[in-house]
JSON list of C-alpha atoms in Angstrom, two decimals:
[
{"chain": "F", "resi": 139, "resn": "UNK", "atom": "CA", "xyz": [16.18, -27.23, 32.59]},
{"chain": "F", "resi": 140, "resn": "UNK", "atom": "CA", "xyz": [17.16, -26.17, 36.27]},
{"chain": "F", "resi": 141, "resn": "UNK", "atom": "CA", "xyz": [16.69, -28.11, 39.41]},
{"chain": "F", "resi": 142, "resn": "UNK", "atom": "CA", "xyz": [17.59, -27.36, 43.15]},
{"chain": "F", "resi": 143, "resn": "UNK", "atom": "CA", "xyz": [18.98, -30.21, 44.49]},
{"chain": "F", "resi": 144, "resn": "UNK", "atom": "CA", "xyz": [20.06, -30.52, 48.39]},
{"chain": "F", "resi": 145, "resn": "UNK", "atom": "CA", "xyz": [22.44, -33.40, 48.98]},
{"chain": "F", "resi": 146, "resn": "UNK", "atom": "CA", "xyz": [22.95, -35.76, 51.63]},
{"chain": "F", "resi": 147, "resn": "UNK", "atom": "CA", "xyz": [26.32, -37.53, 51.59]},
{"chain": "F", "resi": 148, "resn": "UNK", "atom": "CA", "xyz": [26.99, -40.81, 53.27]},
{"chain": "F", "resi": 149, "resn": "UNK", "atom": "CA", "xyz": [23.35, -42.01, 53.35]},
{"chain": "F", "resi": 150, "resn": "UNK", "atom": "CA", "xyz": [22.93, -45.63, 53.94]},
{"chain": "F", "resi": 151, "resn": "UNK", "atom": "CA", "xyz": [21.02, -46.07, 50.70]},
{"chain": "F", "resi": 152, "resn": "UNK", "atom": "CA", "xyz": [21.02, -43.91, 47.63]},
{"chain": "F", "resi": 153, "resn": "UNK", "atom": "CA", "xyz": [17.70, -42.24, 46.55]},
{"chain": "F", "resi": 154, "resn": "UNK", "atom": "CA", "xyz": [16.23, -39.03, 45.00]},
{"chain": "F", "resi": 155, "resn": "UNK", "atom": "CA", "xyz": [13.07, -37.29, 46.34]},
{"chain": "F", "resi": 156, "resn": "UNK", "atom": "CA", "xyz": [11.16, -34.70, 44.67]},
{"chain": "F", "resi": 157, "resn": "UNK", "atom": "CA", "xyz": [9.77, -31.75, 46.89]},
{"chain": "F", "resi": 158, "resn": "UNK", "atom": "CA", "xyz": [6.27, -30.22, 45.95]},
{"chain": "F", "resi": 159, "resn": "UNK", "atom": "CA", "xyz": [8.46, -27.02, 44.65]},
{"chain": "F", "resi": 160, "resn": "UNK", "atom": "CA", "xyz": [10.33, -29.29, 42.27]},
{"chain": "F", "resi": 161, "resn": "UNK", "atom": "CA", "xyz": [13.39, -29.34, 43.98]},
{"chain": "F", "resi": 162, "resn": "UNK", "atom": "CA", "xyz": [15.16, -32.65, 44.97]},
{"chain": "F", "resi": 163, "resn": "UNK", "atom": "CA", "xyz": [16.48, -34.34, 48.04]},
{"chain": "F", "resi": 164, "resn": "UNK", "atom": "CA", "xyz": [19.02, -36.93, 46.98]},
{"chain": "F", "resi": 165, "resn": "UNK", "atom": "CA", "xyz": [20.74, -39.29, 49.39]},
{"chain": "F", "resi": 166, "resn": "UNK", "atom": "CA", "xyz": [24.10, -40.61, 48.37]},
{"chain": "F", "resi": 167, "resn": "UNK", "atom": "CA", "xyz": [26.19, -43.57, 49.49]},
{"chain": "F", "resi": 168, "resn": "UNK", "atom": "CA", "xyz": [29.19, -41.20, 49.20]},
{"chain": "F", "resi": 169, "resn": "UNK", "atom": "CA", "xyz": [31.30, -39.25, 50.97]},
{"chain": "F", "resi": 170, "resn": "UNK", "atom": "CA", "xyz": [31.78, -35.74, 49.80]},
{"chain": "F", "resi": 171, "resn": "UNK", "atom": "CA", "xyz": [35.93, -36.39, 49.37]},
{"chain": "F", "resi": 172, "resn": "UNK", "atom": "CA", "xyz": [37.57, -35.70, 46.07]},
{"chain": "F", "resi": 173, "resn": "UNK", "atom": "CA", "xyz": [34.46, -35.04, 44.10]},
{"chain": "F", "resi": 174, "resn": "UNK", "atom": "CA", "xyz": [33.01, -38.54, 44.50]},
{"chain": "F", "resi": 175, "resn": "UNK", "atom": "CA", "xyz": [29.33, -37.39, 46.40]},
{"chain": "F", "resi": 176, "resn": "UNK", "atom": "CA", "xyz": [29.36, -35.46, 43.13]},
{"chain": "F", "resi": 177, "resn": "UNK", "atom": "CA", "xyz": [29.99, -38.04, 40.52]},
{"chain": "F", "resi": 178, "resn": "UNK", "atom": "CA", "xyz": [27.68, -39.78, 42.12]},
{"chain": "F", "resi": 179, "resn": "UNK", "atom": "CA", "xyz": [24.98, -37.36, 42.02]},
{"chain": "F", "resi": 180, "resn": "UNK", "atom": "CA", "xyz": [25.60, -37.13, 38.12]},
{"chain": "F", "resi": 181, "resn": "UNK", "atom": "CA", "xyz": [25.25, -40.69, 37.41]},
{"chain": "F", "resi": 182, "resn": "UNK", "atom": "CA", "xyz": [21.82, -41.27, 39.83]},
{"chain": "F", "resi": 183, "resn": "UNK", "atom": "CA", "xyz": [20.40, -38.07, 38.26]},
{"chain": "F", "resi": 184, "resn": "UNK", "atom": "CA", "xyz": [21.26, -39.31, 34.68]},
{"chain": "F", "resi": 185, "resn": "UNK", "atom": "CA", "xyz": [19.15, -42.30, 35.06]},
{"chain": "F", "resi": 186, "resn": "UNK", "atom": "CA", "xyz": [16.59, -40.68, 37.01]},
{"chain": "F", "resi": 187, "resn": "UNK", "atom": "CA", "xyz": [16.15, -38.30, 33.89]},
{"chain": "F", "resi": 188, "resn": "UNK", "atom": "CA", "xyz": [17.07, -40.73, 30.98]},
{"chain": "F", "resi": 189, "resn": "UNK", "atom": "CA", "xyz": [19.81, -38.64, 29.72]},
{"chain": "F", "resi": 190, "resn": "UNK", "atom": "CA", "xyz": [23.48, -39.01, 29.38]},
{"chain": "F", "resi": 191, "resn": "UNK", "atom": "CA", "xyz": [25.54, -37.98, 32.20]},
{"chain": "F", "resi": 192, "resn": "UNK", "atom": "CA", "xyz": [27.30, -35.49, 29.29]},
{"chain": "F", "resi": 193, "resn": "UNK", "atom": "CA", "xyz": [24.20, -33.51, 29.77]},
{"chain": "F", "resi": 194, "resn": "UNK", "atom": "CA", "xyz": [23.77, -33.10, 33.37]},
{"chain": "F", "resi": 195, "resn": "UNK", "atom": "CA", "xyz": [26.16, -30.74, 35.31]},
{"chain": "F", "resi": 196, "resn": "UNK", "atom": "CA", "xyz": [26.44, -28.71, 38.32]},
{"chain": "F", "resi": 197, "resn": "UNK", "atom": "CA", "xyz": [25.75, -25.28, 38.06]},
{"chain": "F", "resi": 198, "resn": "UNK", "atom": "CA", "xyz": [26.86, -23.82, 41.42]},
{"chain": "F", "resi": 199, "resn": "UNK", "atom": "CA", "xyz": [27.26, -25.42, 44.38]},
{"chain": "F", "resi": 200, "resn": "UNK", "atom": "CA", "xyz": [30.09, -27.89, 43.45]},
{"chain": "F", "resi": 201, "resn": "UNK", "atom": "CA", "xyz": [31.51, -28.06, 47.24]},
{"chain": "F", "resi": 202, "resn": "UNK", "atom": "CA", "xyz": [28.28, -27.34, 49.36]},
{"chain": "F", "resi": 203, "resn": "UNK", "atom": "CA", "xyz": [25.18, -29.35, 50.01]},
{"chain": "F", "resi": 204, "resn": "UNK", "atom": "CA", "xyz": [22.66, -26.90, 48.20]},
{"chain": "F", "resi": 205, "resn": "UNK", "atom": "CA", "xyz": [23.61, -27.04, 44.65]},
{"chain": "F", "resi": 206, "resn": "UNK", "atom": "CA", "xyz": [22.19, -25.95, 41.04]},
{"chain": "F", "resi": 207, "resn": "UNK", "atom": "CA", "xyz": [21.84, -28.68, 38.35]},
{"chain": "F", "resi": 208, "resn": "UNK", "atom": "CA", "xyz": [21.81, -27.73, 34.44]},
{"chain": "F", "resi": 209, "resn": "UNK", "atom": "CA", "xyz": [20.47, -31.07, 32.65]},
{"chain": "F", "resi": 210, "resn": "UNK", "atom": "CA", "xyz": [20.71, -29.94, 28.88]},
{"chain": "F", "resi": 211, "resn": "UNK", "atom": "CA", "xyz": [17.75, -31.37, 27.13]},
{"chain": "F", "resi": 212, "resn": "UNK", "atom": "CA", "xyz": [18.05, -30.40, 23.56]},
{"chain": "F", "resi": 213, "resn": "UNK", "atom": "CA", "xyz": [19.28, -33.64, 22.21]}
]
């Protein structure tokens, strides 16, 4: 499975919203230095899908704010 997601770094509070078109909005606490906005994106999107964060990765996007997830769910 493939989601849009649009991130927004430094956010007071962390939180994911889904768009009508199935894309996300997620807010993160972090700032986008040294890959942390993105580890952080991993682990909220890992519990917001039930899946370990082995399974969820970022398909393009890795240093802008309009990235492509890959969540792998053939377990």
């Amino acid at each position: 499975m493939q989601k849009k997601v649009k991130v927004k770094p430094n956010s007071k509070q962390q939180k994911i919203a889904e768009q009508p078109d199935g894309s996300l909005i997620v807010h993160l606490k972090s700032p986008p230095v040294d890959g942390k906005a993105n580890e952080e994106l991993i682990k909220l999107l890992s519990e917001k899908f039930d899946m370990p964060k082995s399974h969820i990765r970022i398909k393009l996007g890795l240093s802008s704010r309009q990235k492509l997830i890959e969540i792998d769910t053939d377990i």
